[in-house]
XYZ file of C-alpha atoms in Angstrom:
139
model
C 27.003 45.600 38.189
C 27.104 41.811 37.979
C 25.515 38.842 36.219
C 23.066 36.598 38.036
C 23.475 32.851 37.736
C 21.469 31.396 40.672
C 17.719 30.912 40.735
C 15.995 34.026 42.124
C 12.594 35.138 43.386
C 11.362 38.642 42.573
C 10.078 40.456 45.632
C 8.873 43.870 44.405
C 9.582 46.592 41.872
C 11.512 49.661 42.996
C 10.552 53.242 42.181
C 12.637 54.529 39.299
C 13.270 58.268 38.658
C 13.542 57.961 34.855
C 13.270 54.990 32.520
C 13.348 56.407 28.988
C 16.401 57.972 27.361
C 17.109 59.010 23.763
C 20.065 60.118 21.638
C 22.266 62.604 23.581
C 20.810 61.551 26.960
C 22.589 58.232 26.507
C 26.118 59.647 25.913
C 28.357 58.864 27.704
C 25.839 57.003 29.926
C 22.178 56.943 30.868
C 21.945 57.896 34.567
C 18.908 57.447 36.808
C 18.092 56.607 40.403
C 15.928 54.027 42.142
C 14.684 53.950 45.713
C 15.518 50.863 47.810
C 12.341 49.034 48.847
C 13.857 48.106 52.251
C 15.658 51.227 53.543
C 14.548 54.073 51.269
C 18.067 54.850 50.088
C 18.343 56.561 46.677
C 20.702 54.506 44.517
C 22.250 55.668 41.255
C 22.345 53.504 38.123
C 24.668 54.299 35.196
C 24.196 52.373 31.970
C 26.991 52.731 29.439
C 25.927 51.751 25.866
C 27.755 48.652 24.563
C 29.479 48.158 27.956
C 26.799 47.614 30.592
C 24.669 44.511 31.009
C 24.400 40.861 30.042
C 22.078 39.219 27.534
C 18.585 38.606 28.942
C 18.698 35.141 27.370
C 20.987 34.101 30.259
C 18.074 34.675 32.665
C 15.399 32.562 30.993
C 17.528 29.942 29.206
C 16.402 26.584 30.647
C 14.577 28.545 33.394
C 17.984 28.831 35.065
C 17.387 32.122 36.918
C 13.769 33.063 36.122
C 11.278 31.375 33.856
C 10.097 32.895 30.593
C 6.585 33.076 32.123
C 7.815 34.945 35.214
C 9.450 37.553 32.999
C 6.244 37.957 30.936
C 3.850 37.912 33.915
C 5.794 40.630 35.703
C 5.814 42.724 32.491
C 9.617 42.827 32.527
C 9.784 41.878 28.808
C 7.409 41.100 25.954
C 7.536 38.536 23.189
C 9.675 39.743 20.302
C 7.994 40.603 17.001
C 8.494 37.980 14.339
C 10.232 40.465 12.029
C 13.152 40.738 14.405
C 13.167 37.338 16.072
C 16.964 37.228 15.641
C 17.124 39.352 18.840
C 15.727 36.471 20.884
C 12.300 35.361 22.108
C 11.927 38.123 24.682
C 12.813 41.813 24.436
C 11.907 45.270 25.722
C 10.540 47.467 22.905
C 11.780 44.968 20.293
C 15.371 46.146 20.896
C 18.433 44.208 22.120
C 17.674 43.509 25.809
C 20.164 43.233 28.630
C 20.129 42.936 32.418
C 22.424 43.296 35.402
C 22.365 42.849 39.140
C 23.131 45.648 41.556
C 22.944 46.224 45.291
C 21.573 48.985 47.504
C 24.492 51.193 48.614
C 23.130 51.308 52.182
C 21.547 47.969 53.141
C 22.928 45.768 50.320
C 19.517 44.449 49.193
C 19.846 42.820 45.799
C 18.243 44.298 42.638
C 17.674 43.081 39.083
C 17.619 45.723 36.322
C 16.412 45.060 32.720
C 16.890 47.474 29.836
C 16.953 47.659 26.055
C 19.229 49.703 23.842
C 19.350 50.299 20.110
C 18.322 52.323 17.100
C 14.523 52.520 17.033
C 14.498 54.318 13.683
C 17.181 56.149 11.712
C 18.427 59.008 13.853
C 16.609 57.852 17.031
C 18.528 55.726 19.493
C 16.616 54.625 22.574
C 17.530 53.194 25.956
C 14.492 51.964 27.889
C 14.761 50.614 31.402
C 11.961 48.098 31.885
C 12.416 48.349 35.652
C 14.396 47.522 38.736
C 13.190 44.666 40.969
C 14.307 43.606 44.395
C 15.104 39.902 44.496
C 16.364 37.159 46.772
C 18.430 34.133 45.802
C 16.794 30.742 46.229
C 18.761 27.807 47.570
């Protein structure tokens, strides 16, 4: 799990076994798998609440890694509701949104994972993985 700081190009979205977790499914971590688009390897992803990920703002700030439009056009995030704009311009499900980079365990293709985590309503905590996308770094 790593942050991404260079400009990237999304190639395609990987198949994800499960993308929605709630309450006890999140403790101690939300665990799912994605299939590598290049070699077909099943890769495991573990997301630990309050430990995993980096703020999505790092990705679209000054179009440093991806532009705001690229994130919206690929349906990775949506514009945040005005009532909770303190979370940033772009979120998944109007919850705090994070990302991380990971690699295929077999062929080392690079992947970009975006997820949100937080209390949706009293007594209901959600972790929603927007998706996992294969990417390549641009020079």
